[in-house]
JSON list of C-alpha atoms in Angstrom, two decimals:
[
{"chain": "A", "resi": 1, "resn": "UNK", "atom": "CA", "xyz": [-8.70, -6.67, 27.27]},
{"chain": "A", "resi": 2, "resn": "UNK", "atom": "CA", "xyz": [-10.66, -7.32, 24.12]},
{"chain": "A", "resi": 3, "resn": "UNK", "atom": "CA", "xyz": [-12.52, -10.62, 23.36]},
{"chain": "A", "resi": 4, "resn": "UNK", "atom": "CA", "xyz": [-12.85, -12.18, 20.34]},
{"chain": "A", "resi": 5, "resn": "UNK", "atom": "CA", "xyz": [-14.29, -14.99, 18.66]},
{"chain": "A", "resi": 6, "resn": "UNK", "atom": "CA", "xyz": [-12.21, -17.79, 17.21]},
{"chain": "A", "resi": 7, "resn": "UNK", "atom": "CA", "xyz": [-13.96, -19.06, 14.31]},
{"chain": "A", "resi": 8, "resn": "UNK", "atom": "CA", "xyz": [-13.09, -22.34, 12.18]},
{"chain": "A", "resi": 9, "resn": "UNK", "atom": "CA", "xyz": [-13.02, -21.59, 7.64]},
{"chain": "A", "resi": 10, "resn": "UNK", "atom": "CA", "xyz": [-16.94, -22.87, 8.16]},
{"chain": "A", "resi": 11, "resn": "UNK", "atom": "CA", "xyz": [-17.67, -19.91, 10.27]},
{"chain": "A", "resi": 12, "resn": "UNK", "atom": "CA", "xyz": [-18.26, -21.62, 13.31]},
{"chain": "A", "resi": 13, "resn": "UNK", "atom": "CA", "xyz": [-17.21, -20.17, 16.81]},
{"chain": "A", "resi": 14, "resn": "UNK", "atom": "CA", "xyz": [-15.08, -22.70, 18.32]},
{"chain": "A", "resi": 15, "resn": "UNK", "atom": "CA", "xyz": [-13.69, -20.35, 21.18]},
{"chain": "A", "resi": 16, "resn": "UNK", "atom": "CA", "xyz": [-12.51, -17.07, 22.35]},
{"chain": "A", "resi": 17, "resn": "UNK", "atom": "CA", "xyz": [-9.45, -15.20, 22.67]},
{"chain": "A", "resi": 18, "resn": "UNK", "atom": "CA", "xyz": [-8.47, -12.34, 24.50]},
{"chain": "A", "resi": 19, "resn": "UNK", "atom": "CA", "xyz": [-6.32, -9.51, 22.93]},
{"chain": "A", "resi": 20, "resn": "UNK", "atom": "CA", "xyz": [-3.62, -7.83, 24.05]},
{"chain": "A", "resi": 21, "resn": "UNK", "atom": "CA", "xyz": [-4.39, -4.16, 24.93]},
{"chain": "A", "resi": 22, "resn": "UNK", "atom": "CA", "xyz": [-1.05, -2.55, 23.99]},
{"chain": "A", "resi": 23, "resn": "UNK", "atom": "CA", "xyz": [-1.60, -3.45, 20.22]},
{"chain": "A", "resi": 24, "resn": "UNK", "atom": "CA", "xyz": [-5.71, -3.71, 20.38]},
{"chain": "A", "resi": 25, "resn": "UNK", "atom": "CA", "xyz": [-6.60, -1.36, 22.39]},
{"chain": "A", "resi": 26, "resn": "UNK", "atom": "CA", "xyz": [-4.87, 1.32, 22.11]},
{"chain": "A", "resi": 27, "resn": "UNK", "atom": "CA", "xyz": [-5.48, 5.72, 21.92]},
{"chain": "A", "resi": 28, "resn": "UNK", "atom": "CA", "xyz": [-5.97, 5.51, 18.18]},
{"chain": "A", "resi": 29, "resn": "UNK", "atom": "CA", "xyz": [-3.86, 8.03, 16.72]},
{"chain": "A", "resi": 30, "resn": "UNK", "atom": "CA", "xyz": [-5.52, 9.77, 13.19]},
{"chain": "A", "resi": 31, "resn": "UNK", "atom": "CA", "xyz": [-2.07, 11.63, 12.98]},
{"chain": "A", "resi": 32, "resn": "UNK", "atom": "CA", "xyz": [0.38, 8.52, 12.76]},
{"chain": "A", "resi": 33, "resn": "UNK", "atom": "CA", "xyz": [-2.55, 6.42, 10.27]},
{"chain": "A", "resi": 34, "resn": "UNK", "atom": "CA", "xyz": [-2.31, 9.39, 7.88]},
{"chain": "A", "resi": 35, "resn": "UNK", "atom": "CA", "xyz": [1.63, 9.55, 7.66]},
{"chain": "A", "resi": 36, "resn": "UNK", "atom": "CA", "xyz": [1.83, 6.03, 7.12]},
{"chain": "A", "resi": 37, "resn": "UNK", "atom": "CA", "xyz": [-0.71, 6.13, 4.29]},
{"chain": "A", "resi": 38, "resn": "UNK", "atom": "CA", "xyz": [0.74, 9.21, 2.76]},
{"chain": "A", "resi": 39, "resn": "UNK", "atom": "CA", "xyz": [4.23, 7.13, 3.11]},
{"chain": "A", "resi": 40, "resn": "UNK", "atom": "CA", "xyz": [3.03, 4.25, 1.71]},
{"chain": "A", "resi": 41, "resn": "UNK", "atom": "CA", "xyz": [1.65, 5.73, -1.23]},
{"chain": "A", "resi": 42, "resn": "UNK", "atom": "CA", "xyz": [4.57, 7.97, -1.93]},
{"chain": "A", "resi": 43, "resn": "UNK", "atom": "CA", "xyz": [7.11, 4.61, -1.82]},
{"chain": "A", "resi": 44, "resn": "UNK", "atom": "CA", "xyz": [4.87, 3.31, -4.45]},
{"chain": "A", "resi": 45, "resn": "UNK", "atom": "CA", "xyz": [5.10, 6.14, -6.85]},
{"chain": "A", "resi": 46, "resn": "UNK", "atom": "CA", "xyz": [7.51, 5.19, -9.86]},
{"chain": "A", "resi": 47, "resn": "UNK", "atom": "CA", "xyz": [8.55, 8.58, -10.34]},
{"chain": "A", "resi": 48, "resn": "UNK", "atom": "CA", "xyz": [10.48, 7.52, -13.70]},
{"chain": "A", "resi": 49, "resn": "UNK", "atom": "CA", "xyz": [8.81, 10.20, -15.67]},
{"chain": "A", "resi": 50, "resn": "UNK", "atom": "CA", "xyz": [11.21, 11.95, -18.24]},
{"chain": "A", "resi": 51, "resn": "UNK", "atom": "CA", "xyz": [11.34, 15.02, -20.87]},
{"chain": "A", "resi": 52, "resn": "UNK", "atom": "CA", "xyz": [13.91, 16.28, -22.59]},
{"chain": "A", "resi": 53, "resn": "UNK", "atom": "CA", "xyz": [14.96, 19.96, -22.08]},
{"chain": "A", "resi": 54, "resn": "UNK", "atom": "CA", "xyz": [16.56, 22.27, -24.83]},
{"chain": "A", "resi": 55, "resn": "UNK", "atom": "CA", "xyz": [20.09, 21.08, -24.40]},
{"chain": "A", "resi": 56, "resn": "UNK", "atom": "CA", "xyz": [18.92, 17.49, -24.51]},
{"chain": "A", "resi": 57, "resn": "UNK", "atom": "CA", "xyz": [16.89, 17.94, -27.82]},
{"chain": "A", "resi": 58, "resn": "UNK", "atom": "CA", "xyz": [18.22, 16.62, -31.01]},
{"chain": "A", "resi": 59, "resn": "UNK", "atom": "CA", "xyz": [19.07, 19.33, -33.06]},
{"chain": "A", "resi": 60, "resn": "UNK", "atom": "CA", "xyz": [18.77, 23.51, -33.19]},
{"chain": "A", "resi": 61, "resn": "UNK", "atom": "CA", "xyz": [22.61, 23.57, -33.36]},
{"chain": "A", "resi": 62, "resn": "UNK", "atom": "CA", "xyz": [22.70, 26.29, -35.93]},
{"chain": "A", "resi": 63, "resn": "UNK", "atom": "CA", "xyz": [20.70, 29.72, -35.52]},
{"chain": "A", "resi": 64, "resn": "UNK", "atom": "CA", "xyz": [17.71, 29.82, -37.86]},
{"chain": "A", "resi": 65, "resn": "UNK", "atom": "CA", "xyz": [18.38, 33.09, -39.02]},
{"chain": "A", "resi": 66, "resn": "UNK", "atom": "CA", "xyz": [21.01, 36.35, -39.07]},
{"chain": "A", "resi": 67, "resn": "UNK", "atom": "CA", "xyz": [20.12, 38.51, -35.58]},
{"chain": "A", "resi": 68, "resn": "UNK", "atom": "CA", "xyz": [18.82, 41.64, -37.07]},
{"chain": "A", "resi": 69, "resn": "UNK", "atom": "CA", "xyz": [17.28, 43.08, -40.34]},
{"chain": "A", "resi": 70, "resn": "UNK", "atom": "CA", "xyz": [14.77, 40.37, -40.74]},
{"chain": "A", "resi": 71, "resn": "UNK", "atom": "CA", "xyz": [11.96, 41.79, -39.30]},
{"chain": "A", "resi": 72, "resn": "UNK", "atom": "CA", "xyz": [10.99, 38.80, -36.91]},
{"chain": "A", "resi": 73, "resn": "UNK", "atom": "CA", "xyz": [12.35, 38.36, -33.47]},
{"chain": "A", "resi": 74, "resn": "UNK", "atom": "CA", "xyz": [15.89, 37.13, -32.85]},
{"chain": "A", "resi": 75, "resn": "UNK", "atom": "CA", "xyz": [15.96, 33.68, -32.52]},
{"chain": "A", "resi": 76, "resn": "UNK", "atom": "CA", "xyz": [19.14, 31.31, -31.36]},
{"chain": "A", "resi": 77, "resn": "UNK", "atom": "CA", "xyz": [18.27, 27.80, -31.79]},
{"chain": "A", "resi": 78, "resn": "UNK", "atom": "CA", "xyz": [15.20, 25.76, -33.50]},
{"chain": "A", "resi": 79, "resn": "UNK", "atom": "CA", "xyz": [14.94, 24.17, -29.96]},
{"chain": "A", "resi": 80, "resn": "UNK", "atom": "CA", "xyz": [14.28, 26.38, -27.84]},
{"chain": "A", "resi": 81, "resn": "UNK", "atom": "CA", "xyz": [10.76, 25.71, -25.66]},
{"chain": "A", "resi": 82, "resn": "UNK", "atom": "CA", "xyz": [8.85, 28.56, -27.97]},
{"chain": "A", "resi": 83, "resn": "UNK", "atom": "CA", "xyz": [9.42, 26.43, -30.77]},
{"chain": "A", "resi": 84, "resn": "UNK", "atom": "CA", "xyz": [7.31, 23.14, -31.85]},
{"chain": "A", "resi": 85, "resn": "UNK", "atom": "CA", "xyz": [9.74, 20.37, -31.29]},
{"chain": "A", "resi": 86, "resn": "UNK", "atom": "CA", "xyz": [11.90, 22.32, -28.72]},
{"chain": "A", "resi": 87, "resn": "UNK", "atom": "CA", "xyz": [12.83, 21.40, -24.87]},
{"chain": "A", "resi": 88, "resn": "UNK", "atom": "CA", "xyz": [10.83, 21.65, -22.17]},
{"chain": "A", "resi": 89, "resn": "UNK", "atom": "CA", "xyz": [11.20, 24.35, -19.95]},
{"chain": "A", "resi": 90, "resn": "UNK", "atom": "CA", "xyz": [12.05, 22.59, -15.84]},
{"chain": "A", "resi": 91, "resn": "UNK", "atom": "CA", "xyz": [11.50, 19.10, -17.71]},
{"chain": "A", "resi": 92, "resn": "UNK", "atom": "CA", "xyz": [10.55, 16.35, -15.19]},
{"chain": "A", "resi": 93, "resn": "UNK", "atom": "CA", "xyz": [13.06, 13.82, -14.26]},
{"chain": "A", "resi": 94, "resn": "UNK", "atom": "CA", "xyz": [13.32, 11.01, -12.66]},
{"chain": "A", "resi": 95, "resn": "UNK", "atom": "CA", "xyz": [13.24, 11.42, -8.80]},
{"chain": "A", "resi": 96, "resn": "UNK", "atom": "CA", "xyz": [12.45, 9.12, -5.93]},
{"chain": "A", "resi": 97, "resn": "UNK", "atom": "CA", "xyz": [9.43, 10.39, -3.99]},
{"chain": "A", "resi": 98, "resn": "UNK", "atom": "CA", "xyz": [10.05, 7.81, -0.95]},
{"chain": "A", "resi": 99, "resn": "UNK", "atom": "CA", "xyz": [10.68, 9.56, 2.38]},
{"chain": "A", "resi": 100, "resn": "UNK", "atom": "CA", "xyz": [11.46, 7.70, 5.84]},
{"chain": "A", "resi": 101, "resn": "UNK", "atom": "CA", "xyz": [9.19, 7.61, 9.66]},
{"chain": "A", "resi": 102, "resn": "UNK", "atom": "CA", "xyz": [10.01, 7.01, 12.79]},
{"chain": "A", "resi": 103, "resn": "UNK", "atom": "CA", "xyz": [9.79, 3.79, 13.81]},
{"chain": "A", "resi": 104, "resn": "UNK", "atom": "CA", "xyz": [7.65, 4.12, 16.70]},
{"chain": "A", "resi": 105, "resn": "UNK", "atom": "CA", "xyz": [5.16, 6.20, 14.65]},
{"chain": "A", "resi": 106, "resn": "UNK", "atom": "CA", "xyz": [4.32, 3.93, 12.14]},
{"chain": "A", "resi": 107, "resn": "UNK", "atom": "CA", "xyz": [4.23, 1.23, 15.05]},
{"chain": "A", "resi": 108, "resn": "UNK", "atom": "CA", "xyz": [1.64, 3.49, 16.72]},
{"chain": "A", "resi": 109, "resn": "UNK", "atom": "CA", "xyz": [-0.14, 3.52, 13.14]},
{"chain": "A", "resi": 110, "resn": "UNK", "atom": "CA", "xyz": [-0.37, 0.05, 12.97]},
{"chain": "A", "resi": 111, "resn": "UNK", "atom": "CA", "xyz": [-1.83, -0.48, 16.35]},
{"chain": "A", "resi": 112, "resn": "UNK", "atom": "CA", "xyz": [-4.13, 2.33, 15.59]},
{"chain": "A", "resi": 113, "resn": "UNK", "atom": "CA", "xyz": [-5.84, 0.71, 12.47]},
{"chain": "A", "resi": 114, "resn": "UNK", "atom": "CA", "xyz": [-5.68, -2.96, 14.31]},
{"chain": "A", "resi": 115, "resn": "UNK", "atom": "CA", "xyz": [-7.74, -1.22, 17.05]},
{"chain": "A", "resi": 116, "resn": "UNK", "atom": "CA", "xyz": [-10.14, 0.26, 15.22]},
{"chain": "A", "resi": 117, "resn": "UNK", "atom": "CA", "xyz": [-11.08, -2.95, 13.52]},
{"chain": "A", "resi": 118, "resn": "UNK", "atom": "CA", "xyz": [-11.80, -4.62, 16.96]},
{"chain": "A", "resi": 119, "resn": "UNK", "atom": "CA", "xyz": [-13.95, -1.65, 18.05]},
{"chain": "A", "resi": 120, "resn": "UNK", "atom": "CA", "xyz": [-16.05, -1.28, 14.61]},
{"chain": "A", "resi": 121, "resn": "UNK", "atom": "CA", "xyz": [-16.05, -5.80, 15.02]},
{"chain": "A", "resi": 122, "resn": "UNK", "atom": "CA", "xyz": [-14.36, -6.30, 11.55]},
{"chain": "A", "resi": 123, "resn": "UNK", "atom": "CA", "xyz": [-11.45, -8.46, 12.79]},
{"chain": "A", "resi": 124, "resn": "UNK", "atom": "CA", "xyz": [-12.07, -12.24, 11.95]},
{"chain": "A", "resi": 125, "resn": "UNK", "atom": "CA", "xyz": [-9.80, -14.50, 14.50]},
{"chain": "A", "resi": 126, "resn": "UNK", "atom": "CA", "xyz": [-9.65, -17.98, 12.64]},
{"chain": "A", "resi": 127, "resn": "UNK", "atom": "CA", "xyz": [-8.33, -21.17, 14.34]},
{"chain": "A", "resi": 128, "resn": "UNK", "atom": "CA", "xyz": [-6.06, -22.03, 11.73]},
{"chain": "A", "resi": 129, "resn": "UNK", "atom": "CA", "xyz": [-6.24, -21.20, 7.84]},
{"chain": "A", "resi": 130, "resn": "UNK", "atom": "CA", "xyz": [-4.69, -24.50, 6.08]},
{"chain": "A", "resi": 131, "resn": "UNK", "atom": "CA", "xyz": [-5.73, -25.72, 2.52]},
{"chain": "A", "resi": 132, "resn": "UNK", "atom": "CA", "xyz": [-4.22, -29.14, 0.88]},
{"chain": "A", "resi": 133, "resn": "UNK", "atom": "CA", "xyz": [-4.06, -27.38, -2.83]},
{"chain": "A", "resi": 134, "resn": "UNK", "atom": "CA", "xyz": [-4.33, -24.78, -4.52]},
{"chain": "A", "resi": 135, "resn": "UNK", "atom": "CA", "xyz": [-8.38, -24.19, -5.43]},
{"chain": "A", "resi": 136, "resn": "UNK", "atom": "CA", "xyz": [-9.75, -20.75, -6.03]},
{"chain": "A", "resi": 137, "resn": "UNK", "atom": "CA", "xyz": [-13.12, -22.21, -5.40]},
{"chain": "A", "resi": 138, "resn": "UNK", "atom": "CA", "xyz": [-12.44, -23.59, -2.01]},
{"chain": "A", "resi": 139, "resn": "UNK", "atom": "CA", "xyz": [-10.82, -19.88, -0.84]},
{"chain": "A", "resi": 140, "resn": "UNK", "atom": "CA", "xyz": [-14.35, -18.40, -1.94]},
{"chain": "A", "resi": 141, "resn": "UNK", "atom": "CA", "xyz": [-16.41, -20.45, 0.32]},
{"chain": "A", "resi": 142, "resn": "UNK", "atom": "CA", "xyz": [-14.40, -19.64, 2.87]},
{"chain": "A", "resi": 143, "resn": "UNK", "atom": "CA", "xyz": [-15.35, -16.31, 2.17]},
{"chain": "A", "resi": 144, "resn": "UNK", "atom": "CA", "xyz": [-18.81, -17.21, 2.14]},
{"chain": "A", "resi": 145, "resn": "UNK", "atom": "CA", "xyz": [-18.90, -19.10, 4.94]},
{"chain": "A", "resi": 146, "resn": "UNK", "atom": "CA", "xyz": [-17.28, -16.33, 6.59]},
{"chain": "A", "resi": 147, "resn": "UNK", "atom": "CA", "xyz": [-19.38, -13.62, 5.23]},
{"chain": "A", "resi": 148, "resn": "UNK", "atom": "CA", "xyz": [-16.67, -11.35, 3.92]},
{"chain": "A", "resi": 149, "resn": "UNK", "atom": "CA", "xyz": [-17.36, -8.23, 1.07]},
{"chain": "A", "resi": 150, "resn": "UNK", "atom": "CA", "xyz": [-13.55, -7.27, 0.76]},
{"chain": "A", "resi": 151, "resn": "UNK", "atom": "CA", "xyz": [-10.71, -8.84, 3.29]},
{"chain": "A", "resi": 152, "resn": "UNK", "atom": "CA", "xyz": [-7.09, -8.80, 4.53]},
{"chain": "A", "resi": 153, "resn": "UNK", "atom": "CA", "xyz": [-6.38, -12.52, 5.20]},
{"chain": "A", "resi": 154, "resn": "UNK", "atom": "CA", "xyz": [-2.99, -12.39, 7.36]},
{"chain": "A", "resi": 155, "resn": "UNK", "atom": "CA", "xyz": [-1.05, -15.84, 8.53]},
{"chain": "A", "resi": 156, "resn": "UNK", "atom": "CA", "xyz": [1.81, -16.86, 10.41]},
{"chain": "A", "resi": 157, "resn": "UNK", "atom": "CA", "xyz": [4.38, -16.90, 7.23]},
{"chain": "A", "resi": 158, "resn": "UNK", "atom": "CA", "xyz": [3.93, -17.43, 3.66]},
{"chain": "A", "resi": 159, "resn": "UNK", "atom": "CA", "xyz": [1.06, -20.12, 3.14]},
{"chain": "A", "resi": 160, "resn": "UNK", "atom": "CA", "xyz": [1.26, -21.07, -0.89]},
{"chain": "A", "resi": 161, "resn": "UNK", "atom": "CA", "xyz": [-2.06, -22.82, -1.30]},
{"chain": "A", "resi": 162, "resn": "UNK", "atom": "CA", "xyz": [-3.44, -20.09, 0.43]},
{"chain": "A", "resi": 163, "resn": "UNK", "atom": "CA", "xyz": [-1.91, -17.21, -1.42]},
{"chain": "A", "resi": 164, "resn": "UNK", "atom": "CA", "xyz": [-2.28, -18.80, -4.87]},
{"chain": "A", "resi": 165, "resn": "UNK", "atom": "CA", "xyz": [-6.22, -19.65, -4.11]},
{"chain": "A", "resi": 166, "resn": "UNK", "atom": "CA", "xyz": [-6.60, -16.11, -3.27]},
{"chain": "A", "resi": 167, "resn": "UNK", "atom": "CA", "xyz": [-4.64, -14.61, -6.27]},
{"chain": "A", "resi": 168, "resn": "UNK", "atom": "CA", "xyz": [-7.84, -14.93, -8.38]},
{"chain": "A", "resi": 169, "resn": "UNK", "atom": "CA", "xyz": [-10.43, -12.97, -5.72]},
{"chain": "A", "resi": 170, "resn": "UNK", "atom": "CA", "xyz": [-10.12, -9.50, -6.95]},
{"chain": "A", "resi": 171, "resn": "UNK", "atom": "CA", "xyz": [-11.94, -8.82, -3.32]},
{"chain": "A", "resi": 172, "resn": "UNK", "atom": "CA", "xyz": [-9.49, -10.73, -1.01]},
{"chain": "A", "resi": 173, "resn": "UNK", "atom": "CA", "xyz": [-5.37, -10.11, -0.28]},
{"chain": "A", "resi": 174, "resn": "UNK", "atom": "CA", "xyz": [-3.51, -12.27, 2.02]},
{"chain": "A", "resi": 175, "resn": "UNK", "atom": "CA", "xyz": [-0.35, -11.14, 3.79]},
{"chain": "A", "resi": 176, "resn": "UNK", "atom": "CA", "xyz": [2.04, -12.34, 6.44]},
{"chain": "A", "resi": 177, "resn": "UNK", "atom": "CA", "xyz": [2.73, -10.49, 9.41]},
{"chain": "A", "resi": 178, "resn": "UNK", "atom": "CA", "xyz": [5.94, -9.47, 8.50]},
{"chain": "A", "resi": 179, "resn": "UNK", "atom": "CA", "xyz": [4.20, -7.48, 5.15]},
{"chain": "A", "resi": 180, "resn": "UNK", "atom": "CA", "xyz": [0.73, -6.13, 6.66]},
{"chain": "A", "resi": 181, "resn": "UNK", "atom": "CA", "xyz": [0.64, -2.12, 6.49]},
{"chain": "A", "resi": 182, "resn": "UNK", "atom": "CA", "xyz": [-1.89, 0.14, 7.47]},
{"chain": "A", "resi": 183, "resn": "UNK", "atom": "CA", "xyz": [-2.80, 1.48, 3.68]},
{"chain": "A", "resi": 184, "resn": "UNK", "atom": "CA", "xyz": [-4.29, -2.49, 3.33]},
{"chain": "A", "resi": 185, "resn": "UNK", "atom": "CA", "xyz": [-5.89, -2.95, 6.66]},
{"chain": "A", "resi": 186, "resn": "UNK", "atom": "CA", "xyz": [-7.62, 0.34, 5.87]},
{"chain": "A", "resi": 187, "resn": "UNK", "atom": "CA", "xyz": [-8.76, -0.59, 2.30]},
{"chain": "A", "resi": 188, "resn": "UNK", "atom": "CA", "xyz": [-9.97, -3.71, 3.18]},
{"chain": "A", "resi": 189, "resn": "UNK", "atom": "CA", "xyz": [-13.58, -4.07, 5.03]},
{"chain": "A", "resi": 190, "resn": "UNK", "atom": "CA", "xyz": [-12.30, -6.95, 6.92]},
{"chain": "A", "resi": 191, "resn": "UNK", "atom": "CA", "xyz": [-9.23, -7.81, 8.82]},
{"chain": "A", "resi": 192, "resn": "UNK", "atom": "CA", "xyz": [-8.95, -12.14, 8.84]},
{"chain": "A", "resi": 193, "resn": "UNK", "atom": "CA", "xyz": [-5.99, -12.95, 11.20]},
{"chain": "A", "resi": 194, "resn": "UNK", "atom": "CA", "xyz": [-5.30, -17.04, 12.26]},
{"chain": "A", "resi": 195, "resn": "UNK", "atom": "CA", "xyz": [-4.94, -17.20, 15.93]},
{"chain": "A", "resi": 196, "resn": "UNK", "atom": "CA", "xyz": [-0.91, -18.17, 15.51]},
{"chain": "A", "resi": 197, "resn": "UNK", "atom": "CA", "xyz": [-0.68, -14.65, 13.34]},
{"chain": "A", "resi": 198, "resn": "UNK", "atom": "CA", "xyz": [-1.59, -13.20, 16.82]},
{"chain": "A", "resi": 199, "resn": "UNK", "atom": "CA", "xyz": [0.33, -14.66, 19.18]},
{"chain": "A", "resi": 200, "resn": "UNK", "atom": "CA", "xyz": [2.98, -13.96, 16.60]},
{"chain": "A", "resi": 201, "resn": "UNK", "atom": "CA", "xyz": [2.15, -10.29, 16.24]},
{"chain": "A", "resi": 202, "resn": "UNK", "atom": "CA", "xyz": [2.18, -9.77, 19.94]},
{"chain": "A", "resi": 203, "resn": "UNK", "atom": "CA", "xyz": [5.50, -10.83, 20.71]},
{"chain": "A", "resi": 204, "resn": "UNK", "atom": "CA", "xyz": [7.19, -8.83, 18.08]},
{"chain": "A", "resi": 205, "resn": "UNK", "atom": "CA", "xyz": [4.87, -5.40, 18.20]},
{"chain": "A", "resi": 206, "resn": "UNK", "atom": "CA", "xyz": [3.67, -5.78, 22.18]}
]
């Protein structure tokens, strides 16, 4: 099992923690962490783009002119997608571009990323993350003190003070366990976890 440090929001070491190999230190999959990128990145396309085709175009009802002895090609309609102000031809619609894995895949994704943050040492164990209000200033010196470029803050449930003192660090995100995915871990430099987030994590993904 992996060791880690348990550090207080001063960036003191106040003890260490061992982690649990079966979501830690496991085979790390490149396979599984691509899906679930590729996944989450497709869920969070809007896909609302629209264009009208030529039977959704206002107007062209009448032909522009007689079929032959005009010299010019025939023509049926003002709106058809030769024509400036005509349909499109195989418009875009709206469509939903969000497609489903396995379960146990994007489990094995997870655990992948979570484990290569403990090898490359860019997971942060803290003792406990607890502020009494809402200060965007106190949030950054914990990120001083802890000497973090870019981090994933996770806790144990939905902390408000910490959440809302965070909103304002374009560099920081905080998430609870139950919202963490592998496109953030992977984005983020850091990986800041409270020692109940852990314990947590372990009994639900172990």
């Amino acid at each position: 099992m992996a060791t880690v440090t348990i550090k207080n929001i001063r960036g003191e070491s106040v003890g260490n923690m061992e982690l649990d190999d079966a979501i830690f230190g496991v085979e790390i999959n490149q396979h599984a962490v691509h899906m679930a990128v590729i996944q989450y990145l497709a869920n969070k396309r809007q896909g609302n783009k629209s264009v009208k085709t030529r039977s959704e175009v206002r107007g062209g009802g009448r032909k522009p002119w007689r079929q032959k002895g005009t010299g010019r090609a025939r023509q049926g309609s003002t709106r058809s997608p030769q024509w400036t102000g005509g349909g499109v031809v195989f418009a875009p619609k709206p469509r939903d571009f969000s497609f489903k894995l396995n379960k146990k895949l994007k489990r094995l994704a997870l655990k992948s990323v979570l484990t290569d943050k403990v090898k490359n040492e860019k997971l942060i164990v803290l003792d406990s993350l607890e502020l009494s209000e809402i200060k965007t200033k106190v949030m950054a010196g914990v990120c001083t003190s802890l000497s973090l470029d870019t981090a994933l803050i996770v806790t144990d449930g939905v902390n408000a003070n910490v959440v809302a003192s965070a909103r304002n660090i374009p560099s920081i995100k905080t998430a609870g366990i139950n919202t963490i995915n592998v496109y953030d871990i992977l984005h983020y430099d850091s990986l800041v976890i409270t020692k109940d987030a852990i314990e947590k994590m372990t009994e639900v993904y172990a």
